[in-house]
Amino acid sequence: MKRVDLKIKSFIIKGALLFIPIIVIMGFSYFVISYSGEFTTVNEVIDKQKNSEIILYGLAYSDPTPYYKLKSVIDRNPRIIALGTSRVMQFRSEFFLANTDFYNAGGGVRRVENLNLFLDNIPSGKEPEIIILGLDQNFFNPNWKDFLEENNKLYTFSKRIDIFSNSWRKIYFDYYNGKFSINKILEKENGSIGLNAIMNNRGFRNDGSYEYGNLINEFNSDNNSKLKGYFSLIKNEGSRFEYSNKISDNSLYELDRFLRRCKERNIYVIGFLPPYAHEIYLEIERMKIEYEYFFELEPTLNPIFKKYGYNIYNFSDLNSTGADACEVIDGTHASDKAYLRLFILLAENEEALKNETNISRLKFELNNSNSCYSVFTHNH
């Protein structure tokens, strides 16, 4: 009997010794992901942000952006939202009057098909009064296939176990490559949730707009570094730059259905085609035959919007906003400052927006800004 007990004890000890290294290895990753706030639920973030606590929400190891934006719209019930991909994330609450209830739901959709899914999830009575709708040009390219299979998962939040199992190895790789430091995690500001927010000051502000943080330091560099890679994408049919001589009929159907349903729910929609850096636009223009669909968008979309009493504006070329060449983040994303120019143009043409802002104040702020990036402070 004693012999059996000794064997059992020996087995337990050996087993424990075997698992100690695993526990230590996993423990480091768990500490990083947990202490940095990567496990913080979307509901917790929304509660903090809507209660005026200054929060910057930037995750590194999961991306619940569509779910976070949809849930924020439902919980906060704003009167005005900006809706689209990352190319609408530059609209700021500072563009509006102080008493205007605005939320930036940029990132809430990734394809034109997602628009109706997003609207379906907003309960009746919770819909916004105005949607500023950014429609990425590639939404209407039938040869663009990204994100086709993700509709069912778009508005869900990953479980902790899934986040951890998908990232614990990458955490070691990132640590080895100096992407984060333990000291900075331990010294994190209370308002930073997620490793990207802590290390790079990048993430979503309280109003849903995106803070690019450390990238601002690169904005003063020449435009070649910002646009690097985009010319190759255009010439080689890279993602979002696939050639097409026609507009997708399915995309037009989805847009028409979305606008019709917005009309039925008394939502006023202001559409726009978001800007490319001027040099990128010129490169697309030089390949007009390959990108024929691109130049048919405005005349095709305009009557669809008009049918429901709405307008769409074509800002595909950054120059159409009056922005300087430096007012870009990269080839497809303009800066907050460029979007302020764009917003002023929208407000001057749309009574619904004109009543929600002070255009003279915005122009004054714009004229007194020396930054290529932002007119307002970078505080979240």
C-alpha positions as YAML, in Angstrom:
chain: A
units: angstrom
residues:
- id: 1
  name: MET
  ca: [0.00, 0.00, 0.00]
- id: 2
  name: LYS
  ca: [2.83, 2.35, 0.91]
- id: 3
  name: ARG
  ca: [4.47, 1.46, -2.37]
- id: 4
  name: VAL
  ca: [1.31, 2.49, -4.23]
- id: 5
  name: ASP
  ca: [1.13, 5.79, -2.30]
- id: 6
  name: LEU
  ca: [4.75, 6.53, -3.15]
- id: 7
  name: LYS
  ca: [4.07, 5.91, -6.83]
- id: 8
  name: ILE
  ca: [1.06, 8.21, -6.75]
- id: 9
  name: LYS
  ca: [3.05, 10.95, -4.98]
- id: 10
  name: SER
  ca: [5.88, 10.52, -7.47]
- id: 11
  name: PHE
  ca: [3.41, 10.81, -10.36]
- id: 12
  name: ILE
  ca: [1.87, 13.97, -8.88]
- id: 13
  name: ILE
  ca: [5.29, 15.56, -8.32]
- id: 14
  name: LYS
  ca: [6.47, 14.72, -11.83]
- id: 15
  name: GLY
  ca: [3.20, 15.98, -13.26]
- id: 16
  name: ALA
  ca: [3.50, 19.22, -11.30]
- id: 17
  name: LEU
  ca: [7.09, 19.70, -12.44]
- id: 18
  name: LEU
  ca: [5.96, 19.12, -16.00]
- id: 19
  name: PHE
  ca: [3.18, 21.71, -15.80]
- id: 20
  name: ILE
  ca: [5.12, 24.42, -13.91]
- id: 21
  name: PRO
  ca: [6.95, 25.65, -17.07]
- id: 22
  name: ILE
  ca: [3.64, 25.66, -18.97]
- id: 23
  name: ILE
  ca: [1.96, 27.64, -16.19]
- id: 24
  name: VAL
  ca: [4.85, 30.12, -16.13]
- id: 25
  name: ILE
  ca: [4.79, 30.52, -19.93]
- id: 26
  name: MET
  ca: [1.02, 30.93, -20.04]
- id: 27
  name: GLY
  ca: [1.09, 33.10, -16.93]
- id: 28
  name: PHE
  ca: [3.22, 35.78, -18.59]
- id: 29
  name: SER
  ca: [0.88, 36.02, -21.57]
- id: 30
  name: TYR
  ca: [-2.16, 36.00, -19.30]
- id: 31
  name: PHE
  ca: [-0.74, 38.83, -17.20]
- id: 32
  name: VAL
  ca: [-0.04, 40.97, -20.28]
- id: 33
  name: ILE
  ca: [-3.44, 40.44, -21.87]
- id: 34
  name: SER
  ca: [-5.38, 40.78, -18.62]
- id: 35
  name: TYR
  ca: [-3.57, 43.70, -16.97]
- id: 36
  name: SER
  ca: [-3.53, 45.73, -20.19]
- id: 37
  name: GLY
  ca: [-7.33, 45.51, -20.41]
- id: 38
  name: GLU
  ca: [-7.58, 43.26, -23.47]
- id: 39
  name: PHE
  ca: [-10.20, 41.19, -21.64]
- id: 40
  name: THR
  ca: [-12.38, 44.21, -20.81]
- id: 41
  name: THR
  ca: [-15.88, 43.63, -22.13]
- id: 42
  name: VAL
  ca: [-17.47, 45.98, -24.64]
- id: 43
  name: ASN
  ca: [-20.27, 46.71, -22.17]
- id: 44
  name: GLU
  ca: [-17.75, 47.89, -19.58]
- id: 45
  name: VAL
  ca: [-16.04, 50.15, -22.13]
- id: 46
  name: ILE
  ca: [-19.34, 51.66, -23.28]
- id: 47
  name: ASP
  ca: [-20.43, 52.33, -19.70]
- id: 48
  name: LYS
  ca: [-17.19, 54.17, -18.98]
- id: 49
  name: GLN
  ca: [-17.24, 56.17, -22.21]
- id: 50
  name: LYS
  ca: [-20.87, 57.25, -22.12]
- id: 51
  name: ASN
  ca: [-20.52, 58.37, -18.50]
- id: 52
  name: SER
  ca: [-17.98, 60.99, -19.59]
- id: 53
  name: GLU
  ca: [-14.96, 59.18, -18.15]
- id: 54
  name: ILE
  ca: [-12.09, 59.88, -20.56]
- id: 55
  name: ILE
  ca: [-11.31, 56.54, -22.15]
- id: 56
  name: LEU
  ca: [-9.12, 55.44, -25.06]
- id: 57
  name: TYR
  ca: [-10.08, 51.95, -26.22]
- id: 58
  name: GLY
  ca: [-7.44, 50.27, -28.35]
- id: 59
  name: LEU
  ca: [-7.03, 46.50, -28.42]
- id: 60
  name: ALA
  ca: [-4.10, 44.61, -29.93]
- id: 61
  name: TYR
  ca: [-5.21, 40.98, -29.83]
- id: 62
  name: SER
  ca: [-8.87, 41.05, -30.87]
- id: 63
  name: ASP
  ca: [-11.09, 43.32, -32.94]
- id: 64
  name: PRO
  ca: [-14.68, 43.67, -31.73]
- id: 65
  name: THR
  ca: [-15.08, 47.00, -33.56]
- id: 66
  name: PRO
  ca: [-18.37, 46.23, -35.41]
- id: 67
  name: TYR
  ca: [-19.95, 44.83, -32.23]
- id: 68
  name: TYR
  ca: [-18.61, 47.72, -30.12]
- id: 69
  name: LYS
  ca: [-19.95, 50.34, -32.54]
- id: 70
  name: LEU
  ca: [-23.38, 48.73, -32.90]
- id: 71
  name: LYS
  ca: [-23.73, 48.23, -29.14]
- id: 72
  name: SER
  ca: [-22.67, 51.86, -28.54]
- id: 73
  name: VAL
  ca: [-25.32, 53.16, -30.95]
- id: 74
  name: ILE
  ca: [-28.01, 51.07, -29.25]
- id: 75
  name: ASP
  ca: [-26.95, 51.96, -25.69]
- id: 76
  name: ARG
  ca: [-26.27, 55.65, -26.31]
- id: 77
  name: ASN
  ca: [-29.10, 56.30, -28.79]
- id: 78
  name: PRO
  ca: [-27.40, 59.30, -30.47]
- id: 79
  name: ARG
  ca: [-29.35, 61.62, -32.75]
- id: 80
  name: ILE
  ca: [-26.57, 61.71, -35.37]
- id: 81
  name: ILE
  ca: [-24.12, 58.99, -36.33]
- id: 82
  name: ALA
  ca: [-21.35, 58.61, -38.89]
- id: 83
  name: LEU
  ca: [-21.51, 55.12, -40.39]
- id: 84
  name: GLY
  ca: [-19.05, 53.29, -42.61]
- id: 85
  name: THR
  ca: [-15.62, 51.70, -42.43]
- id: 86
  name: SER
  ca: [-12.42, 53.11, -40.94]
- id: 87
  name: ARG
  ca: [-12.70, 55.80, -43.60]
- id: 88
  name: VAL
  ca: [-15.37, 57.65, -41.58]
- id: 89
  name: MET
  ca: [-13.66, 57.37, -38.19]
- id: 90
  name: GLN
  ca: [-12.29, 60.92, -38.47]
- id: 91
  name: PHE
  ca: [-15.57, 62.73, -37.75]
- id: 92
  name: ARG
  ca: [-15.31, 64.27, -34.27]
- id: 93
  name: SER
  ca: [-17.89, 65.38, -31.72]
- id: 94
  name: GLU
  ca: [-16.09, 68.76, -31.75]
- id: 95
  name: PHE
  ca: [-17.45, 69.33, -35.25]
- id: 96
  name: PHE
  ca: [-20.91, 69.74, -33.73]
- id: 97
  name: LEU
  ca: [-22.55, 72.04, -31.19]
- id: 98
  name: ALA
  ca: [-21.94, 71.06, -27.58]
- id: 99
  name: ASN
  ca: [-25.55, 69.95, -27.11]
- id: 100
  name: THR
  ca: [-25.62, 67.81, -30.27]
- id: 101
  name: ASP
  ca: [-25.71, 64.10, -29.53]
- id: 102
  name: PHE
  ca: [-23.24, 62.61, -32.05]
- id: 103
  name: TYR
  ca: [-21.51, 59.23, -32.19]
- id: 104
  name: ASN
  ca: [-19.00, 57.95, -34.74]
- id: 105
  name: ALA
  ca: [-19.97, 54.39, -35.70]
- id: 106
  name: GLY
  ca: [-17.11, 54.12, -38.20]
- id: 107
  name: GLY
  ca: [-16.00, 50.49, -38.41]
- id: 108
  name: GLY
  ca: [-19.55, 49.33, -37.75]
- id: 109
  name: VAL
  ca: [-19.75, 48.00, -41.31]
- id: 110
  name: ARG
  ca: [-17.16, 46.45, -43.62]
- id: 111
  name: ARG
  ca: [-19.21, 45.84, -46.76]
- id: 112
  name: VAL
  ca: [-22.33, 47.42, -48.24]
- id: 113
  name: GLU
  ca: [-24.24, 44.26, -47.28]
- id: 114
  name: ASN
  ca: [-23.53, 45.03, -43.62]
- id: 115
  name: LEU
  ca: [-25.59, 48.24, -43.76]
- id: 116
  name: ASN
  ca: [-28.91, 46.43, -43.57]
- id: 117
  name: LEU
  ca: [-27.57, 44.04, -40.94]
- id: 118
  name: PHE
  ca: [-26.49, 47.02, -38.82]
- id: 119
  name: LEU
  ca: [-29.91, 48.66, -39.22]
- id: 120
  name: ASP
  ca: [-31.70, 45.38, -38.42]
- id: 121
  name: ASN
  ca: [-29.98, 45.26, -35.05]
- id: 122
  name: ILE
  ca: [-31.11, 48.75, -33.99]
- id: 123
  name: PRO
  ca: [-34.47, 48.41, -32.20]
- id: 124
  name: SER
  ca: [-37.40, 50.49, -33.39]
- id: 125
  name: GLY
  ca: [-37.37, 53.78, -31.52]
- id: 126
  name: LYS
  ca: [-33.60, 53.66, -31.05]
- id: 127
  name: GLU
  ca: [-32.66, 54.70, -34.57]
- id: 128
  name: PRO
  ca: [-30.67, 57.93, -35.12]
- id: 129
  name: GLU
  ca: [-32.30, 60.89, -36.85]
- id: 130
  name: ILE
  ca: [-29.36, 61.47, -39.20]
- id: 131
  name: ILE
  ca: [-26.77, 59.10, -40.68]
- id: 132
  name: ILE
  ca: [-23.65, 60.51, -42.33]
- id: 133
  name: LEU
  ca: [-22.92, 57.54, -44.58]
- id: 134
  name: GLY
  ca: [-19.46, 56.87, -45.99]
- id: 135
  name: LEU
  ca: [-19.54, 54.48, -48.95]
- id: 136
  name: ASP
  ca: [-16.12, 53.09, -49.81]
- id: 137
  name: GLN
  ca: [-15.72, 52.96, -53.57]
- id: 138
  name: ASN
  ca: [-14.66, 49.30, -53.49]
- id: 139
  name: PHE
  ca: [-18.05, 48.40, -51.94]
- id: 140
  name: PHE
  ca: [-19.39, 48.55, -55.50]
- id: 141
  name: ASN
  ca: [-16.61, 46.55, -57.16]
- id: 142
  name: PRO
  ca: [-17.93, 43.05, -58.01]
- id: 143
  name: ASN
  ca: [-14.36, 41.71, -58.02]
- id: 144
  name: TRP
  ca: [-13.68, 42.67, -54.39]
- id: 145
  name: LYS
  ca: [-14.31, 39.68, -52.15]
- id: 146
  name: ASP
  ca: [-12.97, 40.64, -48.69]
- id: 147
  name: PHE
  ca: [-15.14, 39.93, -45.62]
- id: 148
  name: LEU
  ca: [-17.72, 37.94, -47.60]
- id: 149
  name: GLU
  ca: [-18.08, 35.16, -45.04]
- id: 150
  name: GLU
  ca: [-18.10, 37.13, -41.82]
- id: 151
  name: ASN
  ca: [-21.65, 38.48, -41.57]
- id: 152
  name: ASN
  ca: [-22.71, 35.97, -38.94]
- id: 153
  name: LYS
  ca: [-19.74, 36.81, -36.71]
- id: 154
  name: LEU
  ca: [-19.68, 40.55, -37.32]
- id: 155
  name: TYR
  ca: [-21.72, 41.62, -34.31]
- id: 156
  name: THR
  ca: [-20.37, 39.21, -31.70]
- id: 157
  name: PHE
  ca: [-17.69, 39.58, -29.03]
- id: 158
  name: SER
  ca: [-14.95, 36.95, -28.64]
- id: 159
  name: LYS
  ca: [-14.81, 34.93, -25.43]
- id: 160
  name: ARG
  ca: [-11.81, 35.37, -23.16]
- id: 161
  name: ILE
  ca: [-10.61, 31.82, -23.79]
- id: 162
  name: ASP
  ca: [-10.66, 32.44, -27.55]
- id: 163
  name: ILE
  ca: [-8.79, 35.74, -27.24]
- id: 164
  name: PHE
  ca: [-6.15, 34.10, -25.06]
- id: 165
  name: SER
  ca: [-5.71, 30.92, -27.11]
- id: 166
  name: ASN
  ca: [-5.34, 32.97, -30.31]
- id: 167
  name: SER
  ca: [-2.80, 35.41, -28.89]
- id: 168
  name: TRP
  ca: [-0.59, 33.92, -26.15]
- id: 169
  name: ARG
  ca: [2.19, 32.95, -28.60]
- id: 170
  name: LYS
  ca: [2.01, 36.29, -30.42]
- id: 171
  name: ILE
  ca: [2.45, 38.09, -27.11]
- id: 172
  name: TYR
  ca: [5.90, 36.53, -26.72]
- id: 173
  name: PHE
  ca: [6.79, 37.41, -30.30]
- id: 174
  name: ASP
  ca: [5.65, 41.02, -29.79]
- id: 175
  name: TYR
  ca: [7.56, 41.30, -26.51]
- id: 176
  name: TYR
  ca: [10.73, 39.98, -28.15]
- id: 177
  name: ASN
  ca: [10.33, 42.54, -30.94]
- id: 178
  name: GLY
  ca: [9.89, 45.41, -28.47]
- id: 179
  name: LYS
  ca: [6.26, 46.16, -29.30]
- id: 180
  name: PHE
  ca: [5.42, 46.57, -25.63]
- id: 181
  name: SER
  ca: [7.15, 46.90, -22.28]
- id: 182
  name: ILE
  ca: [6.07, 45.57, -18.91]
- id: 183
  name: ASN
  ca: [6.90, 48.89, -17.25]
- id: 184
  name: LYS
  ca: [4.55, 50.77, -19.53]
- id: 185
  name: ILE
  ca: [1.76, 48.28, -18.84]
- id: 186
  name: LEU
  ca: [2.30, 48.64, -15.09]
- id: 187
  name: GLU
  ca: [2.36, 52.44, -15.38]
- id: 188
  name: LYS
  ca: [-0.68, 52.65, -17.69]
- id: 189
  name: GLU
  ca: [-3.04, 55.57, -17.41]
- id: 190
  name: ASN
  ca: [-6.48, 54.75, -16.02]
- id: 191
  name: GLY
  ca: [-8.10, 55.93, -19.23]
- id: 192
  name: SER
  ca: [-6.23, 53.51, -21.50]
- id: 193
  name: ILE
  ca: [-7.89, 50.16, -22.20]
- id: 194
  name: GLY
  ca: [-5.98, 47.68, -24.37]
- id: 195
  name: LEU
  ca: [-2.34, 47.30, -25.32]
- id: 196
  name: ASN
  ca: [-2.61, 49.46, -28.44]
- id: 197
  name: ALA
  ca: [-3.97, 52.32, -26.33]
- id: 198
  name: ILE
  ca: [-1.27, 51.88, -23.67]
- id: 199
  name: MET
  ca: [1.73, 51.50, -25.97]
- id: 200
  name: ASN
  ca: [0.78, 53.56, -29.02]
- id: 201
  name: ASN
  ca: [-1.93, 55.91, -27.73]
- id: 202
  name: ARG
  ca: [-4.14, 54.50, -30.50]
- id: 203
  name: GLY
  ca: [-7.79, 53.64, -30.14]
- id: 204
  name: PHE
  ca: [-11.36, 54.87, -30.02]
- id: 205
  name: ARG
  ca: [-12.22, 58.07, -28.18]
- id: 206
  name: ASN
  ca: [-15.44, 58.51, -26.20]
- id: 207
  name: ASP
  ca: [-17.25, 59.80, -29.29]
- id: 208
  name: GLY
  ca: [-16.25, 56.74, -31.35]
- id: 209
  name: SER
  ca: [-13.72, 58.62, -33.49]
- id: 210
  name: TYR
  ca: [-10.23, 57.16, -33.85]
- id: 211
  name: GLU
  ca: [-7.06, 58.52, -32.27]
- id: 212
  name: TYR
  ca: [-3.98, 57.62, -34.34]
- id: 213
  name: GLY
  ca: [-1.63, 58.43, -31.48]
- id: 214
  name: ASN
  ca: [2.03, 57.74, -32.17]
- id: 215
  name: LEU
  ca: [1.44, 57.80, -35.91]
- id: 216
  name: ILE
  ca: [1.06, 61.56, -35.62]
- id: 217
  name: ASN
  ca: [4.84, 61.74, -35.27]
- id: 218
  name: GLU
  ca: [5.11, 60.36, -38.79]
- id: 219
  name: PHE
  ca: [2.59, 62.76, -40.31]
- id: 220
  name: ASN
  ca: [5.21, 65.43, -40.82]
- id: 221
  name: SER
  ca: [7.23, 63.10, -43.04]
- id: 222
  name: ASP
  ca: [7.00, 63.39, -46.80]
- id: 223
  name: ASN
  ca: [3.95, 61.93, -48.45]
- id: 224
  name: ASN
  ca: [5.93, 59.18, -50.17]
- id: 225
  name: SER
  ca: [6.25, 57.28, -46.89]
- id: 226
  name: LYS
  ca: [2.50, 57.59, -46.23]
- id: 227
  name: LEU
  ca: [1.56, 56.38, -49.70]
- id: 228
  name: LYS
  ca: [4.19, 53.66, -49.96]
- id: 229
  name: GLY
  ca: [2.70, 50.48, -51.35]
- id: 230
  name: TYR
  ca: [-0.50, 51.99, -52.73]
- id: 231
  name: PHE
  ca: [0.83, 52.55, -56.23]
- id: 232
  name: SER
  ca: [1.79, 48.89, -56.39]
- id: 233
  name: LEU
  ca: [-1.68, 47.85, -55.19]
- id: 234
  name: ILE
  ca: [-3.28, 49.91, -57.95]
- id: 235
  name: LYS
  ca: [-1.06, 48.53, -60.70]
- id: 236
  name: ASN
  ca: [-1.28, 44.93, -59.50]
- id: 237
  name: GLU
  ca: [-4.97, 44.70, -58.51]
- id: 238
  name: GLY
  ca: [-4.26, 44.51, -54.80]
- id: 239
  name: SER
  ca: [-7.07, 44.18, -52.26]
- id: 240
  name: ARG
  ca: [-9.67, 46.95, -52.66]
- id: 241
  name: PHE
  ca: [-8.04, 47.98, -55.95]
- id: 242
  name: GLU
  ca: [-9.28, 45.15, -58.16]
- id: 243
  name: TYR
  ca: [-10.05, 46.17, -61.75]
- id: 244
  name: SER
  ca: [-13.66, 46.31, -62.90]
- id: 245
  name: ASN
  ca: [-15.52, 47.88, -65.82]
- id: 246
  name: LYS
  ca: [-18.92, 47.64, -64.13]
- id: 247
  name: ILE
  ca: [-20.64, 48.35, -60.83]
- id: 248
  name: SER
  ca: [-21.97, 45.45, -58.75]
- id: 249
  name: ASP
  ca: [-25.74, 45.08, -59.17]
- id: 250
  name: ASN
  ca: [-25.93, 43.30, -55.81]
- id: 251
  name: SER
  ca: [-24.28, 46.26, -54.07]
- id: 252
  name: LEU
  ca: [-26.70, 48.70, -55.70]
- id: 253
  name: TYR
  ca: [-29.60, 46.55, -54.55]
- id: 254
  name: GLU
  ca: [-28.30, 46.45, -50.96]
- id: 255
  name: LEU
  ca: [-27.80, 50.22, -50.92]
- id: 256
  name: ASP
  ca: [-31.25, 50.89, -52.36]
- id: 257
  name: ARG
  ca: [-32.82, 48.60, -49.76]
- id: 258
  name: PHE
  ca: [-30.91, 50.32, -46.96]
- id: 259
  name: LEU
  ca: [-31.98, 53.81, -48.08]
- id: 260
  name: ARG
  ca: [-35.59, 52.71, -48.49]
- id: 261
  name: ARG
  ca: [-35.65, 51.25, -44.99]
- id: 262
  name: CYS
  ca: [-34.02, 54.39, -43.56]
- id: 263
  name: LYS
  ca: [-36.76, 56.44, -45.20]
- id: 264
  name: GLU
  ca: [-39.39, 54.15, -43.65]
- id: 265
  name: ARG
  ca: [-37.81, 54.67, -40.22]
- id: 266
  name: ASN
  ca: [-37.56, 58.47, -40.66]
- id: 267
  name: ILE
  ca: [-33.76, 58.49, -40.77]
- id: 268
  name: TYR
  ca: [-32.21, 61.21, -42.93]
- id: 269
  name: VAL
  ca: [-29.14, 59.94, -44.81]
- id: 270
  name: ILE
  ca: [-26.28, 62.09, -46.10]
- id: 271
  name: GLY
  ca: [-24.00, 59.99, -48.30]
- id: 272
  name: PHE
  ca: [-20.46, 60.60, -49.46]
- id: 273
  name: LEU
  ca: [-17.65, 58.83, -51.29]
- id: 274
  name: PRO
  ca: [-14.58, 59.17, -49.01]
- id: 275
  name: PRO
  ca: [-11.32, 60.76, -50.16]
- id: 276
  name: TYR
  ca: [-8.17, 59.14, -51.44]
- id: 277
  name: ALA
  ca: [-4.87, 60.99, -51.25]
- id: 278
  name: HIS
  ca: [-4.68, 63.19, -54.36]
- id: 279
  name: GLU
  ca: [-1.69, 61.29, -55.77]
- id: 280
  name: ILE
  ca: [-3.56, 57.99, -55.37]
- id: 281
  name: TYR
  ca: [-6.65, 59.42, -57.05]
- id: 282
  name: LEU
  ca: [-4.53, 60.61, -59.98]
- id: 283
  name: GLU
  ca: [-3.01, 57.14, -60.33]
- id: 284
  name: ILE
  ca: [-6.50, 55.58, -60.44]
- id: 285
  name: GLU
  ca: [-7.53, 58.23, -62.96]
- id: 286
  name: ARG
  ca: [-4.53, 57.34, -65.13]
- id: 287
  name: MET
  ca: [-5.90, 53.78, -65.27]
- id: 288
  name: LYS
  ca: [-9.44, 54.82, -66.08]
- id: 289
  name: ILE
  ca: [-10.07, 51.86, -68.37]
- id: 290
  name: GLU
  ca: [-9.18, 49.33, -65.66]
- id: 291
  name: TYR
  ca: [-11.17, 51.26, -63.03]
- id: 292
  name: GLU
  ca: [-14.15, 52.20, -65.16]
- id: 293
  name: TYR
  ca: [-16.61, 51.34, -62.37]
- id: 294
  name: PHE
  ca: [-14.93, 53.89, -60.08]
- id: 295
  name: PHE
  ca: [-15.83, 56.82, -62.34]
- id: 296
  name: GLU
  ca: [-19.41, 55.62, -62.86]
- id: 297
  name: LEU
  ca: [-20.22, 55.70, -59.14]
- id: 298
  name: GLU
  ca: [-21.36, 59.31, -58.81]
- id: 299
  name: PRO
  ca: [-23.83, 59.30, -61.75]
- id: 300
  name: THR
  ca: [-25.10, 55.85, -60.73]
- id: 301
  name: LEU
  ca: [-25.54, 56.47, -57.00]
- id: 302
  name: ASN
  ca: [-26.93, 59.99, -57.25]
- id: 303
  name: PRO
  ca: [-30.41, 59.02, -58.60]
- id: 304
  name: ILE
  ca: [-30.71, 56.24, -56.00]
- id: 305
  name: PHE
  ca: [-30.19, 58.77, -53.21]
- id: 306
  name: LYS
  ca: [-32.44, 61.35, -54.90]
- id: 307
  name: LYS
  ca: [-35.25, 58.79, -55.10]
- id: 308
  name: TYR
  ca: [-35.51, 58.88, -51.31]
- id: 309
  name: GLY
  ca: [-34.91, 62.62, -50.91]
- id: 310
  name: TYR
  ca: [-31.24, 62.23, -49.95]
- id: 311
  name: ASN
  ca: [-27.96, 63.51, -51.40]
- id: 312
  name: ILE
  ca: [-24.57, 61.93, -52.00]
- id: 313
  name: TYR
  ca: [-21.33, 63.88, -52.37]
- id: 314
  name: ASN
  ca: [-18.23, 62.78, -54.26]
- id: 315
  name: PHE
  ca: [-15.03, 63.48, -52.30]
- id: 316
  name: SER
  ca: [-13.01, 60.70, -53.96]
- id: 317
  name: ASP
  ca: [-10.21, 63.18, -54.69]
- id: 318
  name: LEU
  ca: [-8.82, 64.76, -51.53]
- id: 319
  name: ASN
  ca: [-8.39, 68.01, -53.46]
- id: 320
  name: SER
  ca: [-12.18, 68.35, -53.65]
- id: 321
  name: THR
  ca: [-12.21, 69.12, -49.91]
- id: 322
  name: GLY
  ca: [-9.60, 71.87, -50.24]
- id: 323
  name: ALA
  ca: [-7.16, 69.87, -48.10]
- id: 324
  name: ASP
  ca: [-3.39, 70.10, -48.40]
- id: 325
  name: ALA
  ca: [-1.48, 67.05, -49.63]
- id: 326
  name: CYS
  ca: [-0.07, 66.42, -46.14]
- id: 327
  name: GLU
  ca: [-3.55, 65.97, -44.61]
- id: 328
  name: VAL
  ca: [-3.57, 62.20, -45.03]
- id: 329
  name: ILE
  ca: [-2.77, 59.23, -42.85]
- id: 330
  name: ASP
  ca: [-2.18, 56.96, -45.82]
- id: 331
  name: GLY
  ca: [-3.48, 56.51, -49.35]
- id: 332
  name: THR
  ca: [-7.06, 55.76, -48.36]
- id: 333
  name: HIS
  ca: [-7.46, 57.60, -45.03]
- id: 334
  name: ALA
  ca: [-7.55, 61.37, -44.73]
- id: 335
  name: SER
  ca: [-6.82, 63.11, -41.43]
- id: 336
  name: ASP
  ca: [-9.21, 64.66, -38.92]
- id: 337
  name: LYS
  ca: [-8.33, 68.05, -40.40]
- id: 338
  name: ALA
  ca: [-9.30, 66.99, -43.92]
- id: 339
  name: TYR
  ca: [-12.54, 65.56, -42.57]
- id: 340
  name: LEU
  ca: [-13.32, 68.84, -40.87]
- id: 341
  name: ARG
  ca: [-13.05, 70.49, -44.29]
- id: 342
  name: LEU
  ca: [-15.29, 67.76, -45.71]
- id: 343
  name: PHE
  ca: [-17.79, 68.20, -42.88]
- id: 344
  name: ILE
  ca: [-17.97, 71.97, -43.43]
- id: 345
  name: LEU
  ca: [-18.82, 71.36, -47.10]
- id: 346
  name: LEU
  ca: [-21.55, 68.92, -46.08]
- id: 347
  name: ALA
  ca: [-22.95, 71.32, -43.48]
- id: 348
  name: GLU
  ca: [-23.02, 74.20, -45.98]
- id: 349
  name: ASN
  ca: [-25.16, 72.08, -48.30]
- id: 350
  name: GLU
  ca: [-27.32, 70.17, -45.81]
- id: 351
  name: GLU
  ca: [-29.79, 72.08, -43.63]
- id: 352
  name: ALA
  ca: [-30.04, 69.10, -41.29]
- id: 353
  name: LEU
  ca: [-26.33, 69.48, -40.44]
- id: 354
  name: LYS
  ca: [-26.20, 73.26, -40.62]
- id: 355
  name: ASN
  ca: [-28.48, 73.48, -37.59]
- id: 356
  name: GLU
  ca: [-26.20, 71.16, -35.59]
- id: 357
  name: THR
  ca: [-22.94, 73.08, -35.93]
- id: 358
  name: ASN
  ca: [-21.34, 76.51, -36.02]
- id: 359
  name: ILE
  ca: [-19.66, 76.76, -39.41]
- id: 360
  name: SER
  ca: [-18.00, 80.10, -38.65]
- id: 361
  name: ARG
  ca: [-16.37, 78.65, -35.53]
- id: 362
  name: LEU
  ca: [-15.15, 75.60, -37.43]
- id: 363
  name: LYS
  ca: [-13.63, 77.75, -40.17]
- id: 364
  name: PHE
  ca: [-11.92, 79.91, -37.55]
- id: 365
  name: GLU
  ca: [-10.45, 76.83, -35.86]
- id: 366
  name: LEU
  ca: [-9.39, 75.43, -39.22]
- id: 367
  name: ASN
  ca: [-7.63, 78.61, -40.29]
- id: 368
  name: ASN
  ca: [-5.73, 78.77, -37.00]
- id: 369
  name: SER
  ca: [-4.48, 75.19, -37.12]
- id: 370
  name: ASN
  ca: [-0.87, 74.49, -38.10]
- id: 371
  name: SER
  ca: [-1.17, 70.71, -37.92]
- id: 372
  name: CYS
  ca: [-1.64, 68.46, -40.94]
- id: 373
  name: TYR
  ca: [-3.49, 66.01, -38.74]
- id: 374
  name: SER
  ca: [-5.96, 67.63, -36.40]
- id: 375
  name: VAL
  ca: [-7.58, 70.95, -35.62]
- id: 376
  name: PHE
  ca: [-8.60, 69.89, -32.14]
- id: 377
  name: THR
  ca: [-6.46, 68.38, -29.40]
- id: 378
  name: HIS
  ca: [-5.52, 64.71, -29.49]
- id: 379
  name: ASN
  ca: [-7.02, 64.11, -26.05]
- id: 380
  name: HIS
  ca: [-9.50, 61.27, -25.95]
...
